[in-house]
Coordinates of N, CA and C and ligand atoms in Angstrom, one line a residue:
X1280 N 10.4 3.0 23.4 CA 9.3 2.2 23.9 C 9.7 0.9 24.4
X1281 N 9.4 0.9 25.1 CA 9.5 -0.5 26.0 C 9.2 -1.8 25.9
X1282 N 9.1 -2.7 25.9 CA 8.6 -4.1 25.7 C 6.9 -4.6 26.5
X1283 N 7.2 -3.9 27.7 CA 6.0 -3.7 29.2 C 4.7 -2.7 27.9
X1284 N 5.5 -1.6 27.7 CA 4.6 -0.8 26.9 C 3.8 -1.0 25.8
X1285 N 4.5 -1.9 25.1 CA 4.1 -2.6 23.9 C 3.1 -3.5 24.0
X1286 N 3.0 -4.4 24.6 CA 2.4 -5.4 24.7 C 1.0 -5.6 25.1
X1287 N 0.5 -4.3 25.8 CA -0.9 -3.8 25.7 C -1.5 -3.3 24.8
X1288 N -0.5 -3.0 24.0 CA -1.0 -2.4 22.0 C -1.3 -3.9 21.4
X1289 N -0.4 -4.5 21.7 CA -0.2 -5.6 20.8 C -2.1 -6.9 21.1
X1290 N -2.6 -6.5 22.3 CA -3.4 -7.2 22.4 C -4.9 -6.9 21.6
X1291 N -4.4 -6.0 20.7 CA -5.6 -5.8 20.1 C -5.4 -6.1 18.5
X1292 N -4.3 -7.0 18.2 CA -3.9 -7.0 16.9 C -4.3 -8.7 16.7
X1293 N -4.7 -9.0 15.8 CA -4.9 -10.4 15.7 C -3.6 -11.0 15.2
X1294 N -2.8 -11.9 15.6 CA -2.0 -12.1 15.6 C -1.8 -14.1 15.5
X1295 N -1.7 -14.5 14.3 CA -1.9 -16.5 14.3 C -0.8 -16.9 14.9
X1296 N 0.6 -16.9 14.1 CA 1.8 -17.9 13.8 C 3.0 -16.5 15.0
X1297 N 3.7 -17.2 15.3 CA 4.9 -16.8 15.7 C 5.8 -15.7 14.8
X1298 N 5.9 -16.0 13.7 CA 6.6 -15.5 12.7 C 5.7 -14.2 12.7
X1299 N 4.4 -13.7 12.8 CA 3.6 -12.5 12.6 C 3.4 -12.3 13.8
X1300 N 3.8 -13.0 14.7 CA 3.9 -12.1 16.4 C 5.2 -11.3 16.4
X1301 N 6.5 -11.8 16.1 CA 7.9 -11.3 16.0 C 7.8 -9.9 15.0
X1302 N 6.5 -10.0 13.7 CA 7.0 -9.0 12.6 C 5.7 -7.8 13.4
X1303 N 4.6 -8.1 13.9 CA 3.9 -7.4 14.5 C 5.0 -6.5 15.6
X1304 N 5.6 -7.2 16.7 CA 6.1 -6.4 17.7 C 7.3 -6.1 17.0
X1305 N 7.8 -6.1 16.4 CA 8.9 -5.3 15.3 C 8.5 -4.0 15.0
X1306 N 7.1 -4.1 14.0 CA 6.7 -2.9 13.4 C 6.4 -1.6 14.6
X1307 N 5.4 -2.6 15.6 CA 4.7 -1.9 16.9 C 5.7 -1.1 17.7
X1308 N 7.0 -1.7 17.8 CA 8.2 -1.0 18.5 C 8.4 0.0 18.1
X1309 N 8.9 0.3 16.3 CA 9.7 1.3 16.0 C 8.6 2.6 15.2
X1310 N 8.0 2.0 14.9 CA 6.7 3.1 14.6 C 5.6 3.5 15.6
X1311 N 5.5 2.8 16.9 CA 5.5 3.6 18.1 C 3.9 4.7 17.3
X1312 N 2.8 3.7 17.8 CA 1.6 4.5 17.4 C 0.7 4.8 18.6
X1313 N 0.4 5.8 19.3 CA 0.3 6.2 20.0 C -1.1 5.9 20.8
X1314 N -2.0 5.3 19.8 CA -3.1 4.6 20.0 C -2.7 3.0 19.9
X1315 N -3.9 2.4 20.2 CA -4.0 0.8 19.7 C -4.3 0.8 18.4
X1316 N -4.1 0.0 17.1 CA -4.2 0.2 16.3 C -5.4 -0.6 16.0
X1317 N -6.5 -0.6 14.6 CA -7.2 -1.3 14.7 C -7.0 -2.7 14.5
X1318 N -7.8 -3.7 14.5 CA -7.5 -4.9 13.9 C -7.3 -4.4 12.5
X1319 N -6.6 -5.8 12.1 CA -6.3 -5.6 10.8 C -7.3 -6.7 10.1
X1320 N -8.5 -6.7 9.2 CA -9.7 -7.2 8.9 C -8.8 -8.3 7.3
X1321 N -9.9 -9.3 7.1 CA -9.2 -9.8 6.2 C -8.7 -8.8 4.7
X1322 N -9.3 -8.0 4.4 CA -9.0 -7.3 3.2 C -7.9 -6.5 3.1
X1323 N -7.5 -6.2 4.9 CA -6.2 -5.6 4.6 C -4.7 -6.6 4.6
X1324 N -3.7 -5.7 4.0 CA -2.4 -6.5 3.7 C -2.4 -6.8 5.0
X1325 N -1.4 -8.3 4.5 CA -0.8 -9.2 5.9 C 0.6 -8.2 6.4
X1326 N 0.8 -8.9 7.8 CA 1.8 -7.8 8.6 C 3.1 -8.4 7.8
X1327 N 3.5 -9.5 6.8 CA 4.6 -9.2 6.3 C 4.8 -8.0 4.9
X1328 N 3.6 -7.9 4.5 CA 3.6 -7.0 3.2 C 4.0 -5.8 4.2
X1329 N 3.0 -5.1 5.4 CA 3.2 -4.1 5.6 C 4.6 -4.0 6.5
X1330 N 5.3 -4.8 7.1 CA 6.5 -4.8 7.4 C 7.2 -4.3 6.5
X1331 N 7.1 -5.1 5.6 CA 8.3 -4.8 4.4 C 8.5 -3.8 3.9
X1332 N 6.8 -3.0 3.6 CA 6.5 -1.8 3.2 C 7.6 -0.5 4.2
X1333 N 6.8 -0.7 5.2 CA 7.4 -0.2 6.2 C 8.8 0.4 6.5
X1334 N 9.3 -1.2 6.3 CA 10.6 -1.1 6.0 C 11.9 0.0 5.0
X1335 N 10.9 0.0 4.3 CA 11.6 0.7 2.8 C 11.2 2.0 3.2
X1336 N 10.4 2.2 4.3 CA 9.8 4.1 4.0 C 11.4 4.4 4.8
X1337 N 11.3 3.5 5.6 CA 11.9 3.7 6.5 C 13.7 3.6 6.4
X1338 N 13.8 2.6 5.7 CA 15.6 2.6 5.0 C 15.9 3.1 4.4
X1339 N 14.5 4.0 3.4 CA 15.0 4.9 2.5 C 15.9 6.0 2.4
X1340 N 17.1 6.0 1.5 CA 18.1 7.2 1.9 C 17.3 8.1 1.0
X1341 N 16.4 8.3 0.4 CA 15.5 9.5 -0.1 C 14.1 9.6 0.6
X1342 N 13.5 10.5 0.6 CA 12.3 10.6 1.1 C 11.5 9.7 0.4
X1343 N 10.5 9.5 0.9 CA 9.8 8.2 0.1 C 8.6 9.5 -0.7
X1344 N 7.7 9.1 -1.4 CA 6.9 9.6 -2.1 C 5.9 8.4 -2.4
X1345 N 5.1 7.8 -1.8 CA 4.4 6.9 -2.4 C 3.1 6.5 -2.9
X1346 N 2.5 6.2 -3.3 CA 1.3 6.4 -4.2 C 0.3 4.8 -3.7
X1347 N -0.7 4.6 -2.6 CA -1.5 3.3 -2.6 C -2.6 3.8 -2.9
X1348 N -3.0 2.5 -3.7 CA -4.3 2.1 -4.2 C -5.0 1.3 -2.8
X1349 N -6.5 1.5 -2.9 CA -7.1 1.0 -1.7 C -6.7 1.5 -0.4
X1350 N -7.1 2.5 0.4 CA -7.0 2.8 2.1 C -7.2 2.2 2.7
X1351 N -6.7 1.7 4.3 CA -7.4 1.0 5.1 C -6.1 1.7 6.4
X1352 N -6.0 0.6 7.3 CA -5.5 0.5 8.4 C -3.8 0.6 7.6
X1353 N -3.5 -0.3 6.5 CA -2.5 0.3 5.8 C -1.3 1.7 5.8
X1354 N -2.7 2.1 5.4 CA -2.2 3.8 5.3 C -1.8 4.4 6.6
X1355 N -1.9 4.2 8.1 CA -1.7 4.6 9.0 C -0.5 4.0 9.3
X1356 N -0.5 2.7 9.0 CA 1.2 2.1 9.2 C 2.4 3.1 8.2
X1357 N 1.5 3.5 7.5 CA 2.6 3.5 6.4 C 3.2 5.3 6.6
X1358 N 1.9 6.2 7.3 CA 2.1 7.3 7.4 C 2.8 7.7 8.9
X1359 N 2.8 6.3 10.1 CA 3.8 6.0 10.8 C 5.0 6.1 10.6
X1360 N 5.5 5.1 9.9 CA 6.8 4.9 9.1 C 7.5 6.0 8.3
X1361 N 6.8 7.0 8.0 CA 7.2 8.3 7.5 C 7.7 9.1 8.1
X1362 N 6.8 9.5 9.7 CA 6.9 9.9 10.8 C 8.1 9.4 11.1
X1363 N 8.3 8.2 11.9 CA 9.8 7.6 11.8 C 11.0 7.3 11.3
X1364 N 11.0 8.2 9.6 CA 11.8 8.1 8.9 C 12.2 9.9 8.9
X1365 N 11.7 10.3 9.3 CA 11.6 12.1 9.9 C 10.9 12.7 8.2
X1366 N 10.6 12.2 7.0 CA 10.2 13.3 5.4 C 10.0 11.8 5.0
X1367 N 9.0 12.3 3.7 CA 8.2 11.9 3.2 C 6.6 11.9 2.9
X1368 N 6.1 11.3 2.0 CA 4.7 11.6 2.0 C 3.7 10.3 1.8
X1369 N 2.3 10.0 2.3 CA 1.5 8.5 1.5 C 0.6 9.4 0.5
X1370 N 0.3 9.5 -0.7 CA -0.7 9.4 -1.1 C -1.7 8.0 -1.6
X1371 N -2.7 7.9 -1.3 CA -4.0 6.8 -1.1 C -5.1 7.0 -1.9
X1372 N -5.4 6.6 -2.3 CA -6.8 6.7 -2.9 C -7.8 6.0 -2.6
X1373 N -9.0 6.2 -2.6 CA -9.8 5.4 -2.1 C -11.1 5.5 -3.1
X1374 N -12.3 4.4 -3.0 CA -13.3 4.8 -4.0 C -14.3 5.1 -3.0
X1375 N -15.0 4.8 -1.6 CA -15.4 4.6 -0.6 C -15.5 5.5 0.3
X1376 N -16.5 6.2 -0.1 CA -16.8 7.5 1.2 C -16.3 7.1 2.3
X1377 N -16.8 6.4 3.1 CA -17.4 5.5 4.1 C -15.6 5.8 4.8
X1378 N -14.8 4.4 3.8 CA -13.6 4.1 3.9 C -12.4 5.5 4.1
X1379 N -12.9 6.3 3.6 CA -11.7 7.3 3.3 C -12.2 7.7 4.6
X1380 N -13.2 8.2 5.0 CA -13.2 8.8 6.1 C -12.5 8.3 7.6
X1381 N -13.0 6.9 7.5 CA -12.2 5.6 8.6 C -11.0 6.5 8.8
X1382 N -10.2 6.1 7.0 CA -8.9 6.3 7.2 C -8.3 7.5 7.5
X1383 N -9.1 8.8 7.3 CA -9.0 9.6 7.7 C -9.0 9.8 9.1
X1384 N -10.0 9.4 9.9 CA -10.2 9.4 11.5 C -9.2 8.9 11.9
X1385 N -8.9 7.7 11.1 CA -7.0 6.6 11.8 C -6.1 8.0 11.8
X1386 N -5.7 8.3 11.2 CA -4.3 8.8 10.7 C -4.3 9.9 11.8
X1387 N -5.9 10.4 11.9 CA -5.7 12.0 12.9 C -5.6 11.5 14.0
X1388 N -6.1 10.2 14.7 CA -6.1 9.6 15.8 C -4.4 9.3 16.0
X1389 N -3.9 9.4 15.0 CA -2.2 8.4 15.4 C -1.8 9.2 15.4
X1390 N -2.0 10.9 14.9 CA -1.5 11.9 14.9 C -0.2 12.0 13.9
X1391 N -1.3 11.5 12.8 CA 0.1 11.4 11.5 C -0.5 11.5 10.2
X1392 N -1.4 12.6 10.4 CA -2.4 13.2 9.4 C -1.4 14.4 8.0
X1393 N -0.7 14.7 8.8 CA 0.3 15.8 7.9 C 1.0 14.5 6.9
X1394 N 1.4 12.9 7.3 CA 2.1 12.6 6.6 C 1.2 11.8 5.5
X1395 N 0.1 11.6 5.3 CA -1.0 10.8 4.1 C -2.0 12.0 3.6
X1396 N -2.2 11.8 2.2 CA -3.1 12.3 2.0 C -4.2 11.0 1.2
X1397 N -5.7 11.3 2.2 CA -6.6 10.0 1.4 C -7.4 10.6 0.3
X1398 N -7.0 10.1 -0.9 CA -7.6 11.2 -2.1 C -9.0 10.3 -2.5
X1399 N -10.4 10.4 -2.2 CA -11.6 10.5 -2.5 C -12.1 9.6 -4.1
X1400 N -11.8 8.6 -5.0 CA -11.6 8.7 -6.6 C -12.9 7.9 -6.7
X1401 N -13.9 8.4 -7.4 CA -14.9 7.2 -7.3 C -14.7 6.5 -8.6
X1402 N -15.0 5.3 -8.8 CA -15.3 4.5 -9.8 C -15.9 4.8 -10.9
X1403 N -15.3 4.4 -11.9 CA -16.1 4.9 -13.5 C -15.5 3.8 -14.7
X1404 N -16.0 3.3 -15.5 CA -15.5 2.9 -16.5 C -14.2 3.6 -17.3
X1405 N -13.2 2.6 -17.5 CA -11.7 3.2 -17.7 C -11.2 2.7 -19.5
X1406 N -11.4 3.2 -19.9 CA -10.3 3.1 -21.2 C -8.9 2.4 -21.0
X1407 N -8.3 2.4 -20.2 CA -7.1 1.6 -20.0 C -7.3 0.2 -19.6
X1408 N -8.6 -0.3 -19.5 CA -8.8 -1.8 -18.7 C -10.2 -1.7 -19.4
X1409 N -10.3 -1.9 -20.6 CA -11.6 -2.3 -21.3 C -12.9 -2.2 -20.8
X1410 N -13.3 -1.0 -20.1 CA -14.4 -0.3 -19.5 C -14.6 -0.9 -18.2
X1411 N -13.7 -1.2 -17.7 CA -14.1 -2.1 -16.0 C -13.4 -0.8 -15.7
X1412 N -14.0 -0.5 -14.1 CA -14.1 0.0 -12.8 C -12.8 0.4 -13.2
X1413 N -12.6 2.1 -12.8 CA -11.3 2.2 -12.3 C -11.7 3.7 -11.3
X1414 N -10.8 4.1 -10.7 CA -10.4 5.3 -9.7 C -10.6 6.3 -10.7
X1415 N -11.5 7.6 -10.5 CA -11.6 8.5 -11.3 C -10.1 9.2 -11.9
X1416 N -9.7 9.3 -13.0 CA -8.2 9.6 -13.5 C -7.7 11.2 -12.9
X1417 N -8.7 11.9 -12.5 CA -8.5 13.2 -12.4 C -7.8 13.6 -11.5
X1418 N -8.5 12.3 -10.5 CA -7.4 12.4 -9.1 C -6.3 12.5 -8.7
X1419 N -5.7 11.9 -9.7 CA -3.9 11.8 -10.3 C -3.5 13.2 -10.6
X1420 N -4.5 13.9 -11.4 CA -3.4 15.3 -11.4 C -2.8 15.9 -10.2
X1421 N -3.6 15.6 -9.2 CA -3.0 15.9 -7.9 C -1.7 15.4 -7.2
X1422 N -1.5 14.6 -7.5 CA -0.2 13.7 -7.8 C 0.8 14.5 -7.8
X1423 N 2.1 14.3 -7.0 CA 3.5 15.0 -7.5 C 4.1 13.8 -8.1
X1424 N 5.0 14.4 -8.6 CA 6.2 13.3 -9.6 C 7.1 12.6 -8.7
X1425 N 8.0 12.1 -9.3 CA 8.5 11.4 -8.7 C 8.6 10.4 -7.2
X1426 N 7.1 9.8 -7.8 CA 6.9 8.7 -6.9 C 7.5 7.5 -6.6
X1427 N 8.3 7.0 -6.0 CA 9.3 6.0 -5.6 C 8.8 4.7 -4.5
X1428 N 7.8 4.6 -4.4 CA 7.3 3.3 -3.9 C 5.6 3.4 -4.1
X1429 N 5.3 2.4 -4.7 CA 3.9 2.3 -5.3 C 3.1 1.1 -4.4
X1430 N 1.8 1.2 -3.7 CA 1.8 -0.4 -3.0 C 0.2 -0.6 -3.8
X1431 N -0.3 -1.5 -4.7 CA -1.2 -1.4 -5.7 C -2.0 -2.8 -4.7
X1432 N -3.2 -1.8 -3.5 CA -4.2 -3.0 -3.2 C -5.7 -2.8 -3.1
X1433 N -6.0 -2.1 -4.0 CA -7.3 -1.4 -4.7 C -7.5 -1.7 -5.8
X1434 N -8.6 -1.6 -6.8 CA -10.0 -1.7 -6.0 C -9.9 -3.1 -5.5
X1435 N -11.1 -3.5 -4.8 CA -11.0 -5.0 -4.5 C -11.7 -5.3 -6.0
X1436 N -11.0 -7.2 -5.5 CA -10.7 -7.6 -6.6 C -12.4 -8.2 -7.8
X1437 N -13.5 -8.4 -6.5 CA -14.8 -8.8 -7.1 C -15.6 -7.7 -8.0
X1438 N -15.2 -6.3 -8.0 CA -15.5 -5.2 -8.8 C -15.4 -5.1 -10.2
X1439 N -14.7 -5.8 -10.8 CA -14.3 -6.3 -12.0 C -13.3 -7.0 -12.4
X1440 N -13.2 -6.8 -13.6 CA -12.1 -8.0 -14.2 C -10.5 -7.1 -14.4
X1441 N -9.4 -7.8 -13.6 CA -8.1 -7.5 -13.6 C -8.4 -6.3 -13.3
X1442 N -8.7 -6.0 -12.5 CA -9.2 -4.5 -12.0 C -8.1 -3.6 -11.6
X1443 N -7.1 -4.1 -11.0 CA -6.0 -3.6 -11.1 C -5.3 -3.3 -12.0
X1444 N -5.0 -3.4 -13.3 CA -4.0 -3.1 -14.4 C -3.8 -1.5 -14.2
X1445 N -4.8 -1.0 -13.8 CA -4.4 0.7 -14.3 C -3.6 1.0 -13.7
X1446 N -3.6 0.6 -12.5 CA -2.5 1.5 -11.7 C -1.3 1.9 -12.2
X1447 N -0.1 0.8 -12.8 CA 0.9 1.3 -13.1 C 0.6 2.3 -14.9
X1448 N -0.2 2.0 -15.3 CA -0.2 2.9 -16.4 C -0.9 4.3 -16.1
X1449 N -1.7 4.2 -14.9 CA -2.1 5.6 -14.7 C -0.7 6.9 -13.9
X1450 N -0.3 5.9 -13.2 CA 1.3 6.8 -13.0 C 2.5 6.6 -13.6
X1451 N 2.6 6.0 -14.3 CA 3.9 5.6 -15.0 C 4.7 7.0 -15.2
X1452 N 3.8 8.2 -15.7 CA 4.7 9.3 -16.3 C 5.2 9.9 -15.0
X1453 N 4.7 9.5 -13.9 CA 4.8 10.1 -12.4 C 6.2 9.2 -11.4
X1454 N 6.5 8.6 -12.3 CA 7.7 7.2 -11.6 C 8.8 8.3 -11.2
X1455 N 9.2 7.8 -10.5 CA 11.0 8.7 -10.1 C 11.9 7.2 -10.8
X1456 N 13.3 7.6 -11.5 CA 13.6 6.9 -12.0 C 14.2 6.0 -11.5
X1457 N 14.2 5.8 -10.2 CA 13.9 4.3 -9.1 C 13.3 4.4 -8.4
X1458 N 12.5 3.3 -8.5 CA 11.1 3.0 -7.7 C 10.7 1.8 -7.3
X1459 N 10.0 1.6 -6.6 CA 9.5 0.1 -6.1 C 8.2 -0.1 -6.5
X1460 N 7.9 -0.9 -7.0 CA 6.4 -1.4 -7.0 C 5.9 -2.5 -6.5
X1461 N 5.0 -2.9 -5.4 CA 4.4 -4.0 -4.7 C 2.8 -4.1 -5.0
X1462 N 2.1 -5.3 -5.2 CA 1.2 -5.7 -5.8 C 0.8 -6.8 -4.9
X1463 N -0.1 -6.4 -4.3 CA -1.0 -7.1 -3.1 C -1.9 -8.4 -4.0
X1464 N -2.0 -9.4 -3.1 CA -2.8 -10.6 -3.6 C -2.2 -11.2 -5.0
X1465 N -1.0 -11.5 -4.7 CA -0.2 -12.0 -5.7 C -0.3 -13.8 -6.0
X1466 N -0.8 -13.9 -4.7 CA -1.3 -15.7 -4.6 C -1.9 -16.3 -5.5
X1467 N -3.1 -15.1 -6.3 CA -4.4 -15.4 -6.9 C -3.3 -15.2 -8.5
X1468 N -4.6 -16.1 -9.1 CA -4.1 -16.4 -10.8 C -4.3 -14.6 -11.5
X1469 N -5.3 -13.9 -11.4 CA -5.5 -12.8 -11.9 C -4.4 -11.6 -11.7
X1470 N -4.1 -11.4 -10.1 CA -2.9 -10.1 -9.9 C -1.8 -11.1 -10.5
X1471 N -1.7 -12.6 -10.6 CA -0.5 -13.1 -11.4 C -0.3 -12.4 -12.8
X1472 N -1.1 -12.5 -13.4 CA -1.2 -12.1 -14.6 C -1.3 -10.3 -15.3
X1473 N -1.8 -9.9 -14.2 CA -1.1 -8.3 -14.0 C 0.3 -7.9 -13.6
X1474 N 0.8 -8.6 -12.8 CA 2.2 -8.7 -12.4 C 3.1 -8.6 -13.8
X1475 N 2.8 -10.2 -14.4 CA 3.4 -10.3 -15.7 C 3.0 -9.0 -16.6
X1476 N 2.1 -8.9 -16.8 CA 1.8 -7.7 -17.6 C 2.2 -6.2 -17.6
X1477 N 2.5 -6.2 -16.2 CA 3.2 -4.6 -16.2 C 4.8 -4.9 -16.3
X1478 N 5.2 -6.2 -16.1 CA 6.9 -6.0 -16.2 C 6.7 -6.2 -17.4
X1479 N 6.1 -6.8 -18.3 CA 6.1 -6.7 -19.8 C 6.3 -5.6 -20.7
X1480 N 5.3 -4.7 -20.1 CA 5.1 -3.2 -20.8 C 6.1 -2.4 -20.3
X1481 N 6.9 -2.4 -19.2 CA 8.0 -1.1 -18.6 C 9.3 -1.6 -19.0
X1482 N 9.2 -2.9 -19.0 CA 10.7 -3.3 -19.4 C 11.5 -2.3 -20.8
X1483 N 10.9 -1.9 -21.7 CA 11.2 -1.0 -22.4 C 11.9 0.4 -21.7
X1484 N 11.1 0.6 -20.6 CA 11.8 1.9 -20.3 C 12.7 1.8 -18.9
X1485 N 12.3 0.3 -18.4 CA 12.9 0.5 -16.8 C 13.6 -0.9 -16.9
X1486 N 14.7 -0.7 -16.3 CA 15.3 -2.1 -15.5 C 14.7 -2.7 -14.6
X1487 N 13.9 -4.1 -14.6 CA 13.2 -4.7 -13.8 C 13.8 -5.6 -13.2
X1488 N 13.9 -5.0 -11.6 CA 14.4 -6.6 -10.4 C 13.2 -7.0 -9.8
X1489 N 12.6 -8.3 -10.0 CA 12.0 -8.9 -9.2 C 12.2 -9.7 -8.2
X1490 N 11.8 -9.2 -6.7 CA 12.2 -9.6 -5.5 C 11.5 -11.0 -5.6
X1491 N 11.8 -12.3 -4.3 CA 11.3 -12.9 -4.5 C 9.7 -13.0 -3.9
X1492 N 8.8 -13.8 -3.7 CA 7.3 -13.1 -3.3 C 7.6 -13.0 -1.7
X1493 N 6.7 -12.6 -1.3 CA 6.3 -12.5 0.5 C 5.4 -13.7 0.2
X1494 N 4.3 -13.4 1.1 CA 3.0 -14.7 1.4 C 1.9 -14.6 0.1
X1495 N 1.5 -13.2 0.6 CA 0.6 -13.1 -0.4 C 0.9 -11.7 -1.7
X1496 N 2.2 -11.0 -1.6 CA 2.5 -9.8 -2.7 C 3.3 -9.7 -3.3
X1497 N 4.2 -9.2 -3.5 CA 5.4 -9.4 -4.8 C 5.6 -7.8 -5.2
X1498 N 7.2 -7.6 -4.8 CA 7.7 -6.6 -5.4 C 8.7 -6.6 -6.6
X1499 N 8.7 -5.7 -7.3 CA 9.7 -5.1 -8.5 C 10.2 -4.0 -7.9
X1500 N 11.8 -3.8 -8.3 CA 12.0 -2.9 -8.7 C 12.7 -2.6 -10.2
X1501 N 12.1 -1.2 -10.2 CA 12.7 -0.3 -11.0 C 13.6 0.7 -11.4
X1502 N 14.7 0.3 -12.6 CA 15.6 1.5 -12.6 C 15.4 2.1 -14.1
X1503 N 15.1 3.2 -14.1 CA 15.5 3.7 -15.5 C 16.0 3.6 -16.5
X1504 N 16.1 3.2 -17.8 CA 17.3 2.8 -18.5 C 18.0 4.1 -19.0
Ligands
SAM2305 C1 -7.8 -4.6 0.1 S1 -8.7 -3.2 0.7 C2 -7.5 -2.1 1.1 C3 -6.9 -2.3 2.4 C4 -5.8 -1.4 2.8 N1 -4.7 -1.3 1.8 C5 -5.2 -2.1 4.1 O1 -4.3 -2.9 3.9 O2 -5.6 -1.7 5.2 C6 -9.4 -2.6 -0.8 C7 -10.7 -1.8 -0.6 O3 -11.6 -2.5 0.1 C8 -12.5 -1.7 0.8 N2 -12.4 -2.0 2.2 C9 -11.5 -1.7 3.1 N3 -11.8 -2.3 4.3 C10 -13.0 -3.0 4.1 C11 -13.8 -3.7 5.0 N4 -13.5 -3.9 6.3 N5 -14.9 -4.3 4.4 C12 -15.2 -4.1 3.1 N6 -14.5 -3.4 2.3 C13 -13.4 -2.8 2.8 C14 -12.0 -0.2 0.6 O4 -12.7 0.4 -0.4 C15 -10.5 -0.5 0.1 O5 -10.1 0.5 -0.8

């Protein structure tokens, strides 16, 4: 892809600082999406989270296998990056008719529907997070193992309280014994305090490197002990 070619994609991406123009036409070069992509609205990750994301489907000397919370515009970058990495898989969950479907329309539009699957979970009171909102659990059976990159940016965060925590304990048995985990909206005091709390509880079973943050998310990883 070309530079000439690019650049008429690029006009439909909202784009502030310099630093997010350079990581925008980076991404837009090598994942090469065959549409214009949508804007990217404020709820979804910033272009450094999904760079990075990106990055890793894509460096990976294993197939990636990954598991996000929340669909959006996301999931098409990320089922991109798959495409460009030749194997691998996204699975997504979503709670949001509405939304899954979007994401669904994206992916067949970019023509990278074989590499995401957007799993449907509606909301229900969860035993693992003291009866707040979580993703129906059943949805996970569907799940293969050894999942090796996790991106946790569901549900939104006004739904309840720490609404996030399930995620890593609802796949934990599903980890490959290195894995990455990234955790959207790391800025805010609440995903702080889930952050700490899941390296609290794994540290028992996994070696935890914590990368240092991006803008707004923060990765670990994970090795098995
Ligand atoms: C933070 S968003 C997930 C965004 C996605 N990971 C991305 O970066 O494109 C979390 C949830 O907000 C909802 N959502 C997505 N786009 C939305 C929009 N434009 N307005 C309101 N809610 C939205 C969906 O239910 C989604 O699962």
């Amino acid at each position: 892809m070309t530079i000439s070619s690019v650049l008429p994609l690029l006009k439909h991406l909202p784009i502030r600082t310099p630093s997010e123009r350079r990581i925008a036409r980076r991404l837009q070069a090598w994942a090469a999406p065959p549409h214009p992509m949508p804007r990217p609205t404020p709820w979804a990750a910033s272009w450094e989270t999904l760079h990075s994301l990106c990055s890793r489907i894509r460096a990976s000397t294993n197939p990636i296998t990954m598991a996000e919370f929340g669909s959006g515009v996301s999931t098409a970058w990320f089922a991109l990056a798959v495409r460009a990495a030749g194997a691998g898989h996204i699975h997504s969950i979503e709670h949001q008719a509405r939304f899954a479907e979007r994401t669904r329309t994206l992916l067949a539009r970019q023509g990278v529907s074989e590499h995401a699957t957007v799993h449907l979970g509606h909301l229900g009171a969860s035993d693992l997070n003291d009866g707040q909102p979580w993703y129906d659990p059943r949805c996970f059976d569907a799940y293969p193992t050894a999942i090796n990159l996790v991106f946790v940016d569901g549900p939104v965060a006004h739904l309840g309280s720490n609404i996030r925590y399930p995620a890593l304990p609802t796949i934990a048995s599903r980890l490959a014994d290195r894995c990455t985990v990234v955790l959207d909206d790391t800025h805010r005091a609440e995903e702080q305090g889930i952050w700490q709390r899941w390296g609290d509880e794994l540290s028992d079973e996994f070696v935890i490197t914590i990368e240092p943050p991006l803008s707004r998310s923060s990765a670990m990883l994970l090795q098995r002990r």
